[in-house]
PDB file of C-alpha atoms in Angstrom:
ATOM      1  CA  MET D   1      88.484  20.251 202.684  1.00 49.00           C
ATOM      2  CA  SER D   2      90.157  23.451 204.233  1.00 54.00           C
ATOM      3  CA  ASP D   3      90.869  24.644 200.988  1.00 61.00           C
ATOM      4  CA  ASP D   4      87.471  23.985 199.577  1.00 64.00           C
ATOM      5  CA  LEU D   5      86.232  26.158 202.588  1.00 59.00           C
ATOM      6  CA  GLU D   6      89.085  28.993 201.836  1.00 68.00           C
ATOM      7  CA  ALA D   7      87.650  29.361 198.408  1.00 72.00           C
ATOM      8  CA  LEU D   8      83.590  29.762 198.897  1.00 68.00           C
ATOM      9  CA  PRO D   9      82.742  33.433 199.313  1.00 80.00           C
ATOM     10  CA  LEU D  10      81.883  34.929 202.817  1.00 78.00           C
ATOM     11  CA  GLY D  11      78.641  34.349 202.294  1.00 77.00           C
ATOM     12  CA  GLU D  12      78.618  30.477 201.548  1.00 82.00           C
ATOM     13  CA  LEU D  13      81.292  30.123 203.997  1.00 82.00           C
ATOM     14  CA  ARG D  14      78.914  31.435 206.345  1.00 80.00           C
ATOM     15  CA  ASP D  15      76.049  29.129 205.430  1.00 84.00           C
ATOM     16  CA  ALA D  16      78.595  25.951 205.709  1.00 83.00           C
ATOM     17  CA  VAL D  17      79.514  26.761 209.047  1.00 82.00           C
ATOM     18  CA  ALA D  18      76.286  26.851 210.414  1.00 83.00           C
ATOM     19  CA  ARG D  19      74.932  23.760 208.636  1.00 86.00           C
ATOM     20  CA  ILE D  20      78.119  21.823 210.140  1.00 87.00           C
ATOM     21  CA  THR D  21      77.106  23.237 213.777  1.00 82.00           C
ATOM     22  CA  VAL D  22      73.201  22.709 213.429  1.00 83.00           C
ATOM     23  CA  GLU D  23      74.230  19.013 212.852  1.00 88.00           C
ATOM     24  CA  ARG D  24      77.130  18.339 214.841  1.00 88.00           C
ATOM     25  CA  LEU D  25      77.360  20.721 217.884  1.00 86.00           C
ATOM     26  CA  LEU D  26      73.399  21.019 218.665  1.00 86.00           C
ATOM     27  CA  PRO D  27      72.794  17.559 219.557  1.00 90.00           C
ATOM     28  CA  GLU D  28      75.283  17.559 221.769  1.00 91.00           C
ATOM     29  CA  LEU D  29      74.422  20.662 223.154  1.00 90.00           C
ATOM     30  CA  LEU D  30      70.861  20.089 223.318  1.00 90.00           C
ATOM     31  CA  ALA D  31      71.933  16.633 225.321  1.00 93.00           C
ATOM     32  CA  LEU D  32      73.996  18.608 228.446  1.00 90.00           C
ATOM     33  CA  PRO D  33      71.923  19.249 232.157  1.00 86.00           C
ATOM     34  CA  ASP D  34      70.670  22.788 232.195  1.00 81.00           C
ATOM     35  CA  ASP D  35      73.462  23.416 234.463  1.00 80.00           C
ATOM     36  CA  ARG D  36      76.163  22.705 232.455  1.00 84.00           C
ATOM     37  CA  LEU D  37      74.167  23.805 229.208  1.00 87.00           C
ATOM     38  CA  ARG D  38      74.606  27.474 230.906  1.00 84.00           C
ATOM     39  CA  ASP D  39      77.687  27.320 231.726  1.00 83.00           C
ATOM     40  CA  VAL D  40      79.183  26.473 228.244  1.00 86.00           C
ATOM     41  CA  LEU D  41      76.705  29.203 226.534  1.00 87.00           C
ATOM     42  CA  GLY D  42      77.792  31.632 229.332  1.00 83.00           C
ATOM     43  CA  GLU D  43      81.265  31.039 228.799  1.00 82.00           C
ATOM     44  CA  ALA D  44      81.393  31.161 224.887  1.00 83.00           C
ATOM     45  CA  LEU D  45      79.591  34.776 225.219  1.00 81.00           C
ATOM     46  CA  ALA D  46      82.099  35.737 227.360  1.00 75.00           C
ATOM     47  CA  ARG D  47      84.621  34.905 225.475  1.00 76.00           C
ATOM     48  CA  ARG D  48      82.777  35.942 222.163  1.00 74.00           C
ATOM     49  CA  LEU D  49      84.745  39.298 220.317  1.00 70.00           C
ATOM     50  CA  PRO D  50      81.559  41.531 220.175  1.00 66.00           C
ATOM     51  CA  TYR D  51      81.510  43.577 217.181  1.00 67.00           C
ATOM     52  CA  GLU D  52      82.334  46.956 216.410  1.00 72.00           C
ATOM     53  CA  PRO D  53      79.542  49.028 217.878  1.00 67.00           C
ATOM     54  CA  ALA D  54      78.950  52.168 216.897  1.00 73.00           C
ATOM     55  CA  PRO D  55      80.007  55.565 217.892  1.00 76.00           C
ATOM     56  CA  GLY D  56      78.422  56.481 221.457  1.00 73.00           C
ATOM     57  CA  THR D  57      77.237  52.998 222.300  1.00 71.00           C
ATOM     58  CA  GLU D  58      78.424  49.699 224.375  1.00 67.00           C
ATOM     59  CA  SER D  59      77.625  45.914 223.370  1.00 69.00           C
ATOM     60  CA  ARG D  60      77.804  43.344 225.259  1.00 72.00           C
ATOM     61  CA  LEU D  61      76.311  39.658 224.416  1.00 77.00           C
ATOM     62  CA  PHE D  62      75.846  37.148 228.321  1.00 81.00           C
ATOM     63  CA  LEU D  63      72.936  35.917 229.743  1.00 84.00           C
ATOM     64  CA  ALA D  64      70.459  37.439 231.685  1.00 83.00           C
ATOM     65  CA  VAL D  65      67.434  36.610 233.839  1.00 78.00           C
ATOM     66  CA  ARG D  66      64.038  37.690 232.575  1.00 68.00           C
ATOM     67  CA  GLY D  67      62.371  40.237 234.855  1.00 61.00           C
ATOM     68  CA  PRO D  68      61.679  43.639 235.663  1.00 56.00           C
ATOM     69  CA  ALA D  69      64.500  46.079 234.547  1.00 55.00           C
ATOM     70  CA  PRO D  70      66.311  47.639 238.240  1.00 55.00           C
ATOM     71  CA  GLY D  71      65.459  51.713 239.394  1.00 59.00           C
ATOM     72  CA  ARG D  72      68.926  52.375 238.265  1.00 54.00           C
ATOM     73  CA  LYS D  73      70.912  54.631 235.712  1.00 56.00           C
ATOM     74  CA  ALA D  74      73.149  54.163 233.029  1.00 53.00           C
ATOM     75  CA  PRO D  75      74.754  51.899 232.360  1.00 54.00           C
ATOM     76  CA  ALA D  76      71.452  50.755 231.910  1.00 53.00           C
ATOM     77  CA  TRP D  77      71.666  46.245 232.116  1.00 54.00           C
ATOM     78  CA  ARG D  78      68.065  45.676 232.030  1.00 65.00           C
ATOM     79  CA  HIS D  79      67.669  42.174 233.552  1.00 75.00           C
ATOM     80  CA  PRO D  80      70.286  40.217 236.214  1.00 83.00           C
ATOM     81  CA  ALA D  81      73.069  38.718 234.374  1.00 87.00           C
ATOM     82  CA  VAL D  82      73.174  34.740 234.858  1.00 87.00           C
ATOM     83  CA  ALA D  83      77.095  34.734 236.604  1.00 86.00           C
ATOM     84  CA  ALA D  84      79.827  32.187 236.417  1.00 82.00           C
ATOM     85  CA  ALA D  85      80.179  29.945 239.177  1.00 76.00           C
ATOM     86  CA  LEU D  86      83.472  30.186 240.846  1.00 75.00           C
ATOM     87  CA  PRO D  87      84.853  27.402 241.507  1.00 67.00           C
ATOM     88  CA  ARG D  88      82.917  25.326 238.808  1.00 58.00           C
ATOM     89  CA  LEU D  89      82.946  22.173 240.782  1.00 51.00           C
ATOM     90  CA  GLY D  90      82.454  23.753 244.276  1.00 55.00           C
ATOM     91  CA  ALA D  91      79.069  24.568 246.248  1.00 61.00           C
ATOM     92  CA  ARG D  92      76.854  24.753 243.366  1.00 65.00           C
ATOM     93  CA  ASP D  93      72.915  24.507 244.374  1.00 59.00           C
ATOM     94  CA  GLY D  94      72.959  20.872 242.704  1.00 59.00           C
ATOM     95  CA  ARG D  95      69.598  21.469 240.735  1.00 65.00           C
ATOM     96  CA  GLY D  96      70.812  23.461 238.267  1.00 69.00           C
ATOM     97  CA  ARG D  97      68.886  26.565 240.146  1.00 81.00           C
ATOM     98  CA  LEU D  98      69.869  29.865 240.081  1.00 84.00           C
ATOM     99  CA  ALA D  99      69.562  30.583 243.682  1.00 86.00           C
ATOM    100  CA  TYR D 100      71.661  32.838 244.575  1.00 89.00           C
ATOM    101  CA  GLU D 101      71.725  36.409 243.945  1.00 91.00           C
ATOM    102  CA  GLY D 102      73.589  39.771 244.394  1.00 91.00           C
ATOM    103  CA  ARG D 103      75.192  42.826 242.513  1.00 90.00           C
ATOM    104  CA  CYS D 104      78.765  43.164 241.261  1.00 91.00           C
ATOM    105  CA  ALA D 105      81.455  44.734 243.696  1.00 90.00           C
ATOM    106  CA  ALA D 106      82.584  46.791 240.208  1.00 90.00           C
ATOM    107  CA  CYS D 107      80.021  47.087 238.003  1.00 88.00           C
ATOM    108  CA  GLY D 108      76.658  46.636 239.896  1.00 88.00           C
ATOM    109  CA  THR D 109      74.588  44.592 237.523  1.00 88.00           C
ATOM    110  CA  PRO D 110      72.761  42.703 238.931  1.00 89.00           C
ATOM    111  CA  LEU D 111      74.060  38.773 239.198  1.00 92.00           C
ATOM    112  CA  ARG D 112      72.038  35.587 240.041  1.00 90.00           C
ATOM    113  CA  ALA D 113      73.663  32.086 240.089  1.00 88.00           C
ATOM    114  CA  ASP D 114      73.976  28.531 241.920  1.00 84.00           C
ATOM    115  CA  THR D 115      76.410  29.511 243.939  1.00 84.00           C
ATOM    116  CA  ALA D 116      77.545  31.924 246.072  1.00 85.00           C
ATOM    117  CA  LEU D 117      80.587  32.788 244.798  1.00 86.00           C
ATOM    118  CA  ALA D 118      80.792  33.997 241.168  1.00 86.00           C
ATOM    119  CA  ALA D 119      82.559  36.015 238.239  1.00 88.00           C
ATOM    120  CA  CYS D 120      80.252  39.066 236.949  1.00 89.00           C
ATOM    121  CA  PRO D 121      79.585  38.276 233.080  1.00 87.00           C
ATOM    122  CA  VAL D 122      79.188  41.935 232.164  1.00 85.00           C
ATOM    123  CA  CYS D 123      82.804  43.480 233.492  1.00 86.00           C
ATOM    124  CA  GLY D 124      84.776  39.950 234.269  1.00 84.00           C
ATOM    125  CA  ALA D 125      84.672  40.825 237.816  1.00 89.00           C
ATOM    126  CA  THR D 126      85.463  37.635 240.034  1.00 87.00           C
ATOM    127  CA  ASP D 127      84.744  39.061 243.126  1.00 82.00           C
ATOM    128  CA  ALA D 128      81.024  38.483 243.369  1.00 80.00           C
ATOM    129  CA  ASP D 129      80.030  37.033 246.476  1.00 82.00           C
ATOM    130  CA  LEU D 130      76.333  36.269 246.171  1.00 89.00           C
ATOM    131  CA  THR D 131      73.852  35.247 248.827  1.00 89.00           C
ATOM    132  CA  VAL D 132      70.270  32.799 248.763  1.00 88.00           C
ATOM    133  CA  ARG D 133      67.829  34.274 247.294  1.00 84.00           C
ATOM    134  CA  PRO D 134      64.236  34.660 249.252  1.00 81.00           C
ATOM    135  CA  GLY D 135      62.029  31.618 248.509  1.00 73.00           C
ATOM    136  CA  SER D 136      64.561  29.974 246.602  1.00 73.00           C
ATOM    137  CA  ARG D 137      65.198  26.948 249.074  1.00 62.00           C
TER     138      ARG D 137
END
């Protein structure tokens, strides 16, 4: 099958991969609990190599929390990022809720997580120490 895939034009190869993903991977992802799905998607986005950005622009992919844009200047990340829990099996909220918030010490991105210790998905810093969000308990 490997030789068959290598012989496909790029567009057909992408279509074949998309079909395989939908048929095999999607049911597995849909079966995950919310907090585990968030971990898997966050890790995939963090490891993904971005497309070459246009000159003078920057590109980042990360999970974000919808909400009002913070009042700060560039870099203008518009929503709080969903931070990766550190350690993975540590003191998580238990309900999969993003009950902790703060800012990345390195880049200033607003962060939310389900554990107090978290890694920033924007710059990769692992020293974020988040506090309990008001009204989350």
